Amino acid sequence: MRLLVVEDEEGLVSALRSGLGRAGYAVDTALTGAEAVEKLATTAYDLAILDITLPDTSGLDLCRAVRRGEIEVASGRELRVLMLTARASLADRVRGLDEGADDYLTKPFALVELLARIRALLRRDVTNGSTQLHVGDLVLDSARHLATRNGRELALTLKEFGVLRYLMSRPGHVVSAEELLEHVWDENADPFTQSVRVTVGTLRRKLTQDGEEAVLETVIGRGYRLRGEET
């Protein structure tokens, strides 16, 4: 899943990039509202984390513009938004939610709580409220960061886990390498890298052992498809 962090405190930005990255998220950052608008227009993010106080605008104004369709957003006006701000009064929290934020977390905060809130927001549409995805004999639990096939635990890297989660949210659909690069890697990824091909290759081997039927296939010239149906 790809996140955009809009925050002007560079120390916090660095800490969030590190902490969210360790949790398996692809993280892009913006220090200003103008930079955020540019990135929202070109990249389909799964969730945006917005500070209210930015050098050139308010995170509230940015959220409102997204919800009203006043700025171009590649992921659509239903982009999930989490406000992350030092403004802790009840009035500020109410205003943030009224302007269209899906959640509101005040500083200082614990990373584990931020991660829990992100998981809750991201699983709403994909898993109908569950932390688990089921496709055939594959089970992936985002909260526990655990994936199994036929009860066999899969020893996956963060990128392999991210690719599998994305494919399991779209079973039977062909997903291009570019789409995986956009949603599982961050803005620093080289578009000409072989990382997607290599990661899919190692994931395929881990999914298929001891004569198990292959479930991850390459569709020549188009991308990759996870066979099976959600259960």
XYZ file of C-alpha atoms in Angstrom:
231
model
C 0.000 0.000 0.000
C 1.279 3.461 -0.907
C 0.941 6.375 1.481
C 1.528 10.113 1.155
C 2.741 11.916 4.285
C 2.146 15.681 4.115
C 4.125 17.214 6.969
C 6.596 20.109 7.232
C 8.580 18.898 10.265
C 11.489 17.178 8.556
C 12.457 15.190 11.644
C 8.956 13.753 11.925
C 8.861 13.097 8.192
C 12.066 11.060 8.466
C 10.743 9.127 11.469
C 7.439 8.377 9.729
C 9.144 7.264 6.523
C 11.308 4.894 8.556
C 8.557 3.567 10.829
C 5.935 3.141 8.119
C 8.527 1.640 5.786
C 9.444 -0.987 8.384
C 5.737 -1.851 8.562
C 5.780 -2.605 4.839
C 4.248 0.564 3.395
C 5.591 2.488 0.425
C 5.897 6.075 1.659
C 6.089 9.315 -0.327
C 6.377 12.669 1.412
C 5.475 16.306 0.788
C 6.637 19.258 2.873
C 4.090 21.732 1.462
C 0.528 21.754 0.234
C 1.663 22.610 -3.297
C 3.969 19.596 -3.373
C 1.147 17.418 -2.052
C -1.250 18.633 -4.775
C 1.313 17.771 -7.442
C 1.872 14.271 -6.091
C -1.834 13.568 -5.516
C -2.496 14.383 -9.165
C 0.077 11.946 -10.517
C 0.052 9.015 -8.069
C -2.871 6.895 -6.854
C -2.330 6.769 -3.097
C -4.192 4.426 -0.792
C -4.093 6.904 2.083
C -2.858 10.421 2.831
C -1.615 11.547 6.244
C -2.098 15.319 6.539
C -0.766 17.830 9.020
C -3.105 20.789 9.476
C -0.442 23.493 9.692
C 1.592 23.644 6.479
C 3.813 26.508 5.236
C 1.550 27.445 2.317
C -1.914 26.171 3.219
C -3.997 24.306 5.773
C -4.357 20.547 5.749
C -8.048 21.161 6.379
C -8.311 23.189 3.175
C -6.431 20.490 1.284
C -8.737 17.772 2.612
C -11.815 19.805 1.737
C -10.523 20.418 -1.796
C -9.987 16.670 -2.251
C -13.506 15.835 -1.083
C -15.106 18.502 -3.286
C -13.111 17.483 -6.334
C -11.521 20.936 -6.530
C -8.067 19.477 -7.127
C -7.114 16.571 -9.348
C -6.534 13.396 -7.354
C -5.370 10.267 -9.169
C -6.999 7.990 -6.581
C -10.293 9.917 -6.618
C -12.067 12.078 -4.078
C -12.676 9.023 -1.860
C -8.962 8.936 -0.966
C -8.691 7.956 2.686
C -7.324 10.810 4.819
C -5.874 10.718 8.321
C -5.222 14.058 10.030
C -2.043 14.042 12.132
C -1.699 17.315 14.031
C -0.844 19.022 17.290
C -4.288 20.658 17.380
C -5.993 18.590 20.049
C -9.111 20.539 21.007
C -12.542 19.024 20.518
C -13.456 21.812 18.088
C -10.368 21.084 15.960
C -11.113 17.348 15.888
C -14.725 17.935 14.935
C -13.746 20.383 12.191
C -11.201 17.944 10.768
C -13.805 15.199 10.506
C -16.386 17.608 9.107
C -13.963 18.676 6.379
C -13.772 15.068 5.222
C -10.995 13.397 7.202
C -11.571 9.708 7.907
C -9.652 9.816 11.168
C -7.858 12.335 13.404
C -4.772 11.615 15.522
C -3.072 14.227 17.699
C 0.642 14.729 18.376
C 2.468 13.383 20.253
C 1.411 9.892 19.263
C 2.655 6.331 19.454
C 3.678 4.716 16.196
C 1.788 1.532 17.097
C -1.455 3.529 17.362
C -0.827 5.282 14.043
C -0.198 1.905 12.399
C -3.394 0.487 13.901
C -5.420 3.430 12.602
C -3.851 3.096 9.143
C -4.701 -0.614 9.050
C -8.280 0.146 10.079
C -8.686 2.725 7.297
C -7.036 0.615 4.607
C -9.030 -2.518 5.309
C -12.462 -0.875 5.068
C -12.908 -1.315 1.333
C -10.562 -4.209 0.696
C -11.618 -6.655 3.397
C -15.022 -5.413 4.579
C -13.637 -4.700 8.042
C -11.496 -7.815 8.484
C -7.720 -7.778 8.827
C -7.578 -10.947 6.717
C -7.684 -11.658 2.999
C -8.650 -15.148 1.755
C -8.036 -16.315 -1.800
C -8.338 -20.056 -2.309
C -5.998 -21.706 0.188
C -4.066 -18.469 0.750
C -4.668 -16.416 3.901
C -3.032 -13.057 4.599
C -3.422 -11.255 7.915
C -2.326 -7.618 7.710
C -2.522 -6.964 11.450
C -0.273 -9.912 12.321
C 1.803 -9.527 9.151
C 1.341 -13.225 8.468
C 0.633 -15.118 5.260
C -0.059 -18.843 4.917
C -0.921 -21.371 2.242
C -2.726 -24.523 3.324
C -1.665 -23.595 6.854
C 2.005 -23.378 5.851
C 3.520 -20.079 6.978
C 5.200 -18.145 4.200
C 8.515 -16.496 5.075
C 8.059 -13.296 3.074
C 10.072 -10.111 2.856
C 8.218 -6.811 3.293
C 8.062 -6.273 -0.469
C 6.880 -9.844 -1.124
C 4.184 -9.394 1.524
C 3.124 -6.096 -0.065
C 2.943 -7.609 -3.550
C 0.936 -10.594 -2.289
C -1.478 -8.337 -0.399
C -2.052 -6.201 -3.476
C -2.607 -9.235 -5.714
C -4.905 -10.896 -3.160
C -7.072 -7.771 -3.091
C -7.554 -8.240 -6.862
C -7.786 -12.026 -7.431
C -8.135 -13.068 -11.048
C -7.170 -9.614 -12.339
C -4.062 -8.934 -14.373
C -1.865 -6.438 -12.527
C 0.925 -4.763 -14.465
C 4.471 -4.341 -13.188
C 3.903 -0.580 -13.342
C 0.850 -0.875 -11.069
C 2.779 -2.933 -8.540
C 5.662 -0.463 -8.672
C 3.224 2.372 -8.024
C 1.438 0.780 -5.062
C 4.106 -1.304 -3.333
C 7.248 0.748 -3.932
C 7.720 4.462 -3.204
C 8.668 7.491 -5.285
C 12.371 6.694 -5.004
C 11.970 3.456 -6.967
C 13.665 3.381 -10.359
C 10.927 2.888 -13.007
C 13.391 0.818 -15.029
C 14.311 -1.437 -12.127
C 13.891 -5.203 -12.253
C 12.735 -5.217 -8.626
C 9.143 -6.121 -9.474
C 10.146 -9.048 -11.679
C 12.644 -10.331 -9.111
C 10.204 -9.932 -6.185
C 7.387 -11.682 -8.046
C 9.796 -14.477 -8.962
C 10.835 -15.143 -5.370
C 7.238 -14.812 -4.174
C 6.106 -17.361 -6.778
C 8.689 -19.862 -5.531
C 7.628 -19.389 -1.917
C 3.965 -19.839 -2.818
C 4.581 -23.115 -4.646
C 6.356 -25.918 -2.810
C 6.195 -29.697 -2.677
C 4.059 -30.110 -5.783
C 1.507 -27.435 -4.916
C -0.438 -25.977 -7.828
C 0.984 -22.690 -9.133
C -1.294 -19.786 -8.207
C 0.769 -16.804 -9.350
C 1.162 -16.606 -13.089
C 2.779 -14.255 -15.572
C 0.564 -12.948 -18.352
C 3.015 -12.264 -21.163
C 3.173 -8.601 -22.086
C 0.582 -7.562 -19.489
C 1.677 -8.410 -15.967
C 0.793 -10.889 -13.232
C -2.353 -12.625 -12.020
C -3.178 -14.448 -8.807
C -5.455 -17.339 -9.633
C -8.402 -18.226 -7.446
C -11.366 -16.501 -5.839
C -11.917 -14.745 -2.544
C -13.426 -17.011 0.108
